[in-house]
Amino acid sequence: MSERHQKGMQVRRSVLGDAHVDRAEAAKTAFDEPFQTLITESAWGTVWADKAISYRERSMLTLALLAATGNFEEIPMHIRATARTGASKEDIMQAFLHVAIYAGVPKANHAIKLAKQTFSEMEERP
């Protein structure tokens, strides 16, 4: 395992939590192993590991980009991650307000709906 992969796993666990990463690792097969290595080393071991901006800021950027590009499937996972990154509900709303202005109200509206559902689930299960 490369140093970048090790760093990526450390950051990934820090942001997403051990339970999430353990489930993803358990579901990994020989088929998707190259993809899992790619995201671990590039997204987590390079981009998220860079200290130029905080995890809080990265959460806000990630959520805004997911919403703006219509990649809604990962929004709940990244909303849950805010419990570890420090991005507040207000931070997230500000990110989605930017999405509404620069990428479209329907995308922001759907992202906000997902965030509300996810926050509700998080409050039910501490």
PDB file of C-alpha atoms in Angstrom:
ATOM      1  CA  MET A   1       0.000   0.000   0.000  1.00  0.00           C
ATOM      2  CA  SER A   2       1.446   3.362  -1.035  1.00  0.00           C
ATOM      3  CA  GLU A   3       1.982   6.273   1.337  1.00  0.00           C
ATOM      4  CA  ARG A   4      -0.697   8.253  -0.535  1.00  0.00           C
ATOM      5  CA  HIS A   5      -3.147   5.356  -0.141  1.00  0.00           C
ATOM      6  CA  GLN A   6      -2.419   5.149   3.598  1.00  0.00           C
ATOM      7  CA  LYS A   7      -2.909   8.902   3.976  1.00  0.00           C
ATOM      8  CA  GLY A   8      -6.095   8.685   1.912  1.00  0.00           C
ATOM      9  CA  MET A   9      -7.533   5.981   4.155  1.00  0.00           C
ATOM     10  CA  GLN A  10      -6.653   8.035   7.237  1.00  0.00           C
ATOM     11  CA  VAL A  11      -8.374  11.148   5.873  1.00  0.00           C
ATOM     12  CA  ARG A  12     -11.338   9.164   4.522  1.00  0.00           C
ATOM     13  CA  ARG A  13     -11.898   7.588   7.941  1.00  0.00           C
ATOM     14  CA  SER A  14     -11.526  10.965   9.638  1.00  0.00           C
ATOM     15  CA  VAL A  15     -14.157  12.567   7.390  1.00  0.00           C
ATOM     16  CA  LEU A  16     -16.609   9.733   6.700  1.00  0.00           C
ATOM     17  CA  GLY A  17     -16.127   7.652   9.844  1.00  0.00           C
ATOM     18  CA  ASP A  18     -14.855   4.132  10.394  1.00  0.00           C
ATOM     19  CA  ALA A  19     -18.264   2.486   9.970  1.00  0.00           C
ATOM     20  CA  HIS A  20     -18.786   3.952   6.496  1.00  0.00           C
ATOM     21  CA  VAL A  21     -15.277   3.097   5.315  1.00  0.00           C
ATOM     22  CA  ASP A  22     -15.463  -0.408   6.800  1.00  0.00           C
ATOM     23  CA  ARG A  23     -18.733  -1.037   4.890  1.00  0.00           C
ATOM     24  CA  ALA A  24     -17.203   0.274   1.661  1.00  0.00           C
ATOM     25  CA  GLU A  25     -14.087  -1.836   2.121  1.00  0.00           C
ATOM     26  CA  ALA A  26     -16.155  -4.958   2.882  1.00  0.00           C
ATOM     27  CA  ALA A  27     -18.170  -4.412  -0.311  1.00  0.00           C
ATOM     28  CA  LYS A  28     -15.063  -3.937  -2.468  1.00  0.00           C
ATOM     29  CA  THR A  29     -14.481  -6.584  -5.134  1.00  0.00           C
ATOM     30  CA  ALA A  30     -11.672  -7.280  -7.583  1.00  0.00           C
ATOM     31  CA  PHE A  31     -13.774  -5.475 -10.204  1.00  0.00           C
ATOM     32  CA  ASP A  32     -14.080  -2.146  -8.375  1.00  0.00           C
ATOM     33  CA  GLU A  33     -10.753  -2.272  -6.525  1.00  0.00           C
ATOM     34  CA  PRO A  34      -9.015  -0.042  -9.126  1.00  0.00           C
ATOM     35  CA  PHE A  35     -11.749   2.597  -8.675  1.00  0.00           C
ATOM     36  CA  GLN A  36     -11.566   2.388  -4.873  1.00  0.00           C
ATOM     37  CA  THR A  37      -7.782   2.819  -5.065  1.00  0.00           C
ATOM     38  CA  LEU A  38      -8.202   5.815  -7.373  1.00  0.00           C
ATOM     39  CA  ILE A  39     -10.622   7.659  -5.079  1.00  0.00           C
ATOM     40  CA  THR A  40      -8.671   6.774  -1.950  1.00  0.00           C
ATOM     41  CA  GLU A  41      -5.409   8.070  -3.379  1.00  0.00           C
ATOM     42  CA  SER A  42      -6.705  11.037  -5.389  1.00  0.00           C
ATOM     43  CA  ALA A  43      -9.812  12.364  -3.640  1.00  0.00           C
ATOM     44  CA  TRP A  44      -8.793  11.500  -0.090  1.00  0.00           C
ATOM     45  CA  GLY A  45      -4.991  11.155  -0.231  1.00  0.00           C
ATOM     46  CA  THR A  46      -4.403  14.215  -2.398  1.00  0.00           C
ATOM     47  CA  VAL A  47      -7.306  16.693  -2.433  1.00  0.00           C
ATOM     48  CA  TRP A  48      -8.856  16.209   1.033  1.00  0.00           C
ATOM     49  CA  ALA A  49      -5.393  15.678   2.581  1.00  0.00           C
ATOM     50  CA  ASP A  50      -4.154  19.060   1.340  1.00  0.00           C
ATOM     51  CA  LYS A  51      -3.967  21.507   4.267  1.00  0.00           C
ATOM     52  CA  ALA A  52      -4.596  24.626   2.105  1.00  0.00           C
ATOM     53  CA  ILE A  53      -8.233  24.748   3.235  1.00  0.00           C
ATOM     54  CA  SER A  54     -10.066  23.185   6.156  1.00  0.00           C
ATOM     55  CA  TYR A  55     -12.303  20.118   6.174  1.00  0.00           C
ATOM     56  CA  ARG A  56     -15.190  22.493   6.932  1.00  0.00           C
ATOM     57  CA  GLU A  57     -14.509  24.423   3.743  1.00  0.00           C
ATOM     58  CA  ARG A  58     -14.042  21.217   1.757  1.00  0.00           C
ATOM     59  CA  SER A  59     -17.411  19.969   3.008  1.00  0.00           C
ATOM     60  CA  MET A  60     -19.102  23.153   1.851  1.00  0.00           C
ATOM     61  CA  LEU A  61     -17.398  23.005  -1.544  1.00  0.00           C
ATOM     62  CA  THR A  62     -18.156  19.330  -1.989  1.00  0.00           C
ATOM     63  CA  LEU A  63     -21.828  19.719  -1.121  1.00  0.00           C
ATOM     64  CA  ALA A  64     -22.194  22.741  -3.428  1.00  0.00           C
ATOM     65  CA  LEU A  65     -20.473  20.931  -6.291  1.00  0.00           C
ATOM     66  CA  LEU A  66     -22.521  17.766  -5.825  1.00  0.00           C
ATOM     67  CA  ALA A  67     -25.728  19.805  -5.884  1.00  0.00           C
ATOM     68  CA  ALA A  68     -24.669  22.048  -8.769  1.00  0.00           C
ATOM     69  CA  THR A  69     -23.745  19.075 -10.946  1.00  0.00           C
ATOM     70  CA  GLY A  70     -26.841  17.098  -9.994  1.00  0.00           C
ATOM     71  CA  ASN A  71     -24.884  14.336  -8.265  1.00  0.00           C
ATOM     72  CA  PHE A  72     -27.390  13.989  -5.464  1.00  0.00           C
ATOM     73  CA  GLU A  73     -26.618  10.396  -4.463  1.00  0.00           C
ATOM     74  CA  GLU A  74     -23.582  11.381  -2.375  1.00  0.00           C
ATOM     75  CA  ILE A  75     -25.147  14.401  -0.654  1.00  0.00           C
ATOM     76  CA  PRO A  76     -26.480  12.432   2.364  1.00  0.00           C
ATOM     77  CA  MET A  77     -23.053  10.849   2.939  1.00  0.00           C
ATOM     78  CA  HIS A  78     -21.381  14.260   2.869  1.00  0.00           C
ATOM     79  CA  ILE A  79     -24.081  15.781   5.095  1.00  0.00           C
ATOM     80  CA  ARG A  80     -23.358  13.046   7.660  1.00  0.00           C
ATOM     81  CA  ALA A  81     -19.641  13.833   7.322  1.00  0.00           C
ATOM     82  CA  THR A  82     -20.246  17.420   8.464  1.00  0.00           C
ATOM     83  CA  ALA A  83     -20.567  16.085  12.014  1.00  0.00           C
ATOM     84  CA  ARG A  84     -16.812  15.423  11.743  1.00  0.00           C
ATOM     85  CA  THR A  85     -15.727  18.279   9.462  1.00  0.00           C
ATOM     86  CA  GLY A  86     -17.300  21.119  11.411  1.00  0.00           C
ATOM     87  CA  ALA A  87     -19.527  22.486   8.655  1.00  0.00           C
ATOM     88  CA  SER A  88     -22.688  23.736  10.362  1.00  0.00           C
ATOM     89  CA  LYS A  89     -26.239  23.661   9.068  1.00  0.00           C
ATOM     90  CA  GLU A  90     -25.862  27.381   8.363  1.00  0.00           C
ATOM     91  CA  ASP A  91     -22.675  26.734   6.367  1.00  0.00           C
ATOM     92  CA  ILE A  92     -24.467  24.122   4.302  1.00  0.00           C
ATOM     93  CA  MET A  93     -27.439  26.377   3.654  1.00  0.00           C
ATOM     94  CA  GLN A  94     -25.067  29.109   2.471  1.00  0.00           C
ATOM     95  CA  ALA A  95     -23.461  26.641   0.061  1.00  0.00           C
ATOM     96  CA  PHE A  96     -26.872  25.624  -1.284  1.00  0.00           C
ATOM     97  CA  LEU A  97     -27.957  29.269  -1.622  1.00  0.00           C
ATOM     98  CA  HIS A  98     -24.946  29.759  -3.884  1.00  0.00           C
ATOM     99  CA  VAL A  99     -26.047  26.715  -5.855  1.00  0.00           C
ATOM    100  CA  ALA A 100     -29.508  28.261  -6.290  1.00  0.00           C
ATOM    101  CA  ILE A 101     -28.056  31.468  -7.720  1.00  0.00           C
ATOM    102  CA  TYR A 102     -25.253  30.037  -9.849  1.00  0.00           C
ATOM    103  CA  ALA A 103     -26.531  26.580 -10.856  1.00  0.00           C
ATOM    104  CA  GLY A 104     -30.294  26.656 -10.456  1.00  0.00           C
ATOM    105  CA  VAL A 105     -33.080  26.691  -7.912  1.00  0.00           C
ATOM    106  CA  PRO A 106     -34.301  23.119  -8.638  1.00  0.00           C
ATOM    107  CA  LYS A 107     -30.860  21.667  -7.890  1.00  0.00           C
ATOM    108  CA  ALA A 108     -30.562  23.641  -4.651  1.00  0.00           C
ATOM    109  CA  ASN A 109     -34.115  22.735  -3.681  1.00  0.00           C
ATOM    110  CA  HIS A 110     -33.435  19.011  -4.113  1.00  0.00           C
ATOM    111  CA  ALA A 111     -30.137  19.256  -2.217  1.00  0.00           C
ATOM    112  CA  ILE A 112     -31.886  21.061   0.658  1.00  0.00           C
ATOM    113  CA  LYS A 113     -34.569  18.363   0.743  1.00  0.00           C
ATOM    114  CA  LEU A 114     -31.870  15.684   1.017  1.00  0.00           C
ATOM    115  CA  ALA A 115     -30.035  17.653   3.700  1.00  0.00           C
ATOM    116  CA  LYS A 116     -33.203  18.061   5.769  1.00  0.00           C
ATOM    117  CA  GLN A 117     -33.931  14.328   5.546  1.00  0.00           C
ATOM    118  CA  THR A 118     -30.373  13.437   6.487  1.00  0.00           C
ATOM    119  CA  PHE A 119     -30.218  15.883   9.411  1.00  0.00           C
ATOM    120  CA  SER A 120     -33.497  14.453  10.672  1.00  0.00           C
ATOM    121  CA  GLU A 121     -32.076  10.917  10.515  1.00  0.00           C
ATOM    122  CA  MET A 122     -28.924  12.064  12.304  1.00  0.00           C
ATOM    123  CA  GLU A 123     -30.962  13.620  15.109  1.00  0.00           C
ATOM    124  CA  GLU A 124     -33.027  10.445  15.511  1.00  0.00           C
ATOM    125  CA  ARG A 125     -29.865   8.304  15.768  1.00  0.00           C
ATOM    126  CA  PRO A 126     -27.225  10.084  17.840  1.00  0.00           C
TER     127      PRO A 126
END
